[in-house]
PDB file of C-alpha atoms in Angstrom:
ATOM      1  CA  MET A   1     128.172 113.671  -1.935  1.00  0.00           C
ATOM      2  CA  ASN A   2     125.675 112.261  -4.398  1.00  0.00           C
ATOM      3  CA  ASN A   3     123.444 109.701  -2.704  1.00  0.00           C
ATOM      4  CA  GLU A   4     121.418 108.663  -5.739  1.00  0.00           C
ATOM      5  CA  TYR A   5     121.328 104.918  -6.344  1.00  0.00           C
ATOM      6  CA  LEU A   6     120.216 102.432  -8.961  1.00  0.00           C
ATOM      7  CA  PHE A   7     119.363  98.870  -7.900  1.00  0.00           C
ATOM      8  CA  LEU A   8     119.151  96.065 -10.497  1.00  0.00           C
ATOM      9  CA  PHE A   9     117.500  92.736  -9.737  1.00  0.00           C
ATOM     10  CA  HIS A  10     117.484  89.051 -10.621  1.00  0.00           C
ATOM     11  CA  THR A  11     113.671  88.895 -10.583  1.00  0.00           C
ATOM     12  CA  PRO A  12     110.679  91.270 -10.391  1.00  0.00           C
ATOM     13  CA  LEU A  13     110.091  90.118  -6.799  1.00  0.00           C
ATOM     14  CA  GLY A  14     113.188  92.097  -5.820  1.00  0.00           C
ATOM     15  CA  VAL A  15     111.623  95.261  -7.239  1.00  0.00           C
ATOM     16  CA  ILE A  16     108.456  94.652  -5.226  1.00  0.00           C
ATOM     17  CA  GLN A  17     110.380  94.075  -1.992  1.00  0.00           C
ATOM     18  CA  LEU A  18     112.526  97.191  -2.401  1.00  0.00           C
ATOM     19  CA  LYS A  19     109.478  99.263  -3.325  1.00  0.00           C
ATOM     20  CA  LYS A  20     107.782  98.162  -0.109  1.00  0.00           C
ATOM     21  CA  LYS A  21     110.844  99.025   2.019  1.00  0.00           C
ATOM     22  CA  LEU A  22     111.310 102.458   0.423  1.00  0.00           C
ATOM     23  CA  ASN A  23     107.601 103.210   0.921  1.00  0.00           C
ATOM     24  CA  ASP A  24     107.975 102.288   4.592  1.00  0.00           C
ATOM     25  CA  TRP A  25     110.918 104.693   4.850  1.00  0.00           C
ATOM     26  CA  GLY A  26     108.984 107.456   3.045  1.00  0.00           C
ATOM     27  CA  ILE A  27     111.527 107.631   0.218  1.00  0.00           C
ATOM     28  CA  HIS A  28     110.476 108.658  -3.287  1.00  0.00           C
ATOM     29  CA  PHE A  29     111.655 106.239  -5.993  1.00  0.00           C
ATOM     30  CA  LEU A  30     111.223 105.483  -9.674  1.00  0.00           C
ATOM     31  CA  ILE A  31     110.834 102.058 -11.223  1.00  0.00           C
ATOM     32  CA  ILE A  32     112.523 102.264 -14.604  1.00  0.00           C
ATOM     33  CA  ASP A  33     113.786 100.050 -17.393  1.00  0.00           C
ATOM     34  CA  ALA A  34     117.290  98.927 -16.546  1.00  0.00           C
ATOM     35  CA  PRO A  35     119.868 100.795 -18.631  1.00  0.00           C
ATOM     36  CA  ARG A  36     121.085  98.532 -21.425  1.00  0.00           C
ATOM     37  CA  THR A  37     124.675  99.404 -20.628  1.00  0.00           C
ATOM     38  CA  LEU A  38     124.220  97.860 -17.176  1.00  0.00           C
ATOM     39  CA  SER A  39     121.831  95.006 -18.056  1.00  0.00           C
ATOM     40  CA  ALA A  40     119.454  93.319 -15.659  1.00  0.00           C
ATOM     41  CA  GLU A  41     117.979  89.884 -15.622  1.00  0.00           C
ATOM     42  CA  CYS A  42     114.467  91.120 -14.926  1.00  0.00           C
ATOM     43  CA  GLY A  43     114.769  94.290 -17.043  1.00  0.00           C
ATOM     44  CA  MET A  44     113.635  96.645 -14.286  1.00  0.00           C
ATOM     45  CA  ALA A  45     115.579  98.886 -11.931  1.00  0.00           C
ATOM     46  CA  VAL A  46     114.758 101.126  -8.990  1.00  0.00           C
ATOM     47  CA  ARG A  47     116.247 104.616  -8.815  1.00  0.00           C
ATOM     48  CA  PHE A  48     116.159 106.659  -5.605  1.00  0.00           C
ATOM     49  CA  GLU A  49     118.070 109.049  -3.397  1.00  0.00           C
ATOM     50  CA  LEU A  50     118.947 108.392   0.238  1.00  0.00           C
ATOM     51  CA  THR A  51     119.696 110.835   3.007  1.00  0.00           C
ATOM     52  CA  GLU A  52     122.512 110.311   5.496  1.00  0.00           C
ATOM     53  CA  ARG A  53     119.965 108.606   7.753  1.00  0.00           C
ATOM     54  CA  TYR A  54     119.824 105.467   5.576  1.00  0.00           C
ATOM     55  CA  GLN A  55     122.488 103.198   4.112  1.00  0.00           C
ATOM     56  CA  TYR A  56     122.008 101.522   0.728  1.00  0.00           C
ATOM     57  CA  SER A  57     123.715  98.359   2.001  1.00  0.00           C
ATOM     58  CA  THR A  58     120.794  97.605   4.340  1.00  0.00           C
ATOM     59  CA  LEU A  59     118.579  97.187   1.248  1.00  0.00           C
ATOM     60  CA  ILE A  60     120.672  94.436  -0.355  1.00  0.00           C
ATOM     61  CA  ASN A  61     119.236  90.915  -0.317  1.00  0.00           C
ATOM     62  CA  SER A  62     119.499  87.775  -2.450  1.00  0.00           C
ATOM     63  CA  LEU A  63     117.236  89.250  -5.154  1.00  0.00           C
ATOM     64  CA  VAL A  64     119.512  92.232  -5.829  1.00  0.00           C
ATOM     65  CA  LYS A  65     121.863  91.749  -8.777  1.00  0.00           C
ATOM     66  CA  SER A  66     123.874  94.967  -8.440  1.00  0.00           C
ATOM     67  CA  VAL A  67     123.910  98.440  -6.943  1.00  0.00           C
ATOM     68  CA  TYR A  68     125.220 101.574  -8.655  1.00  0.00           C
ATOM     69  CA  GLN A  69     125.745 105.112  -7.500  1.00  0.00           C
ATOM     70  CA  ILE A  70     124.517 107.548 -10.118  1.00  0.00           C
ATOM     71  CA  LYS A  71     127.070 110.178 -11.123  1.00  0.00           C
ATOM     72  CA  ALA A  72     126.927 112.985 -13.671  1.00  0.00           C
ATOM     73  CA  GLU A  73     129.300 111.035 -15.901  1.00  0.00           C
ATOM     74  CA  GLY A  74     127.560 107.673 -15.528  1.00  0.00           C
ATOM     75  CA  TYR A  75     127.353 104.892 -12.973  1.00  0.00           C
ATOM     76  CA  ASP A  76     129.823 103.665 -10.345  1.00  0.00           C
ATOM     77  CA  ILE A  77     129.296 100.097  -9.227  1.00  0.00           C
ATOM     78  CA  LEU A  78     129.085  99.789  -5.457  1.00  0.00           C
ATOM     79  CA  TRP A  79     128.062  96.158  -5.086  1.00  0.00           C
ATOM     80  CA  GLN A  80     127.495  93.142  -7.327  1.00  0.00           C
ATOM     81  CA  ASP A  81     126.139  89.667  -6.618  1.00  0.00           C
ATOM     82  CA  GLN A  82     128.743  86.990  -7.214  1.00  0.00           C
ATOM     83  CA  GLN A  83     126.240  84.368  -8.469  1.00  0.00           C
TER      84      GLN A  83
END
């Protein structure tokens, strides 16, 4: 199972908070421009891979706009803020 995720945010503060949490967990991540096909209010996204030890859902807070699982053929939406 592919455990690579892409988090999009409402504001840059969300990027900073997720970066801090992933650093604490020792997980490598990339801060990238949000793909135009997905859009993001703040224009940035965080891409990372999780092991079975961690669940992406524990990283969701009010600053997260949406969460995608990265697949070879594109992105599958896993969660989206209803704001």
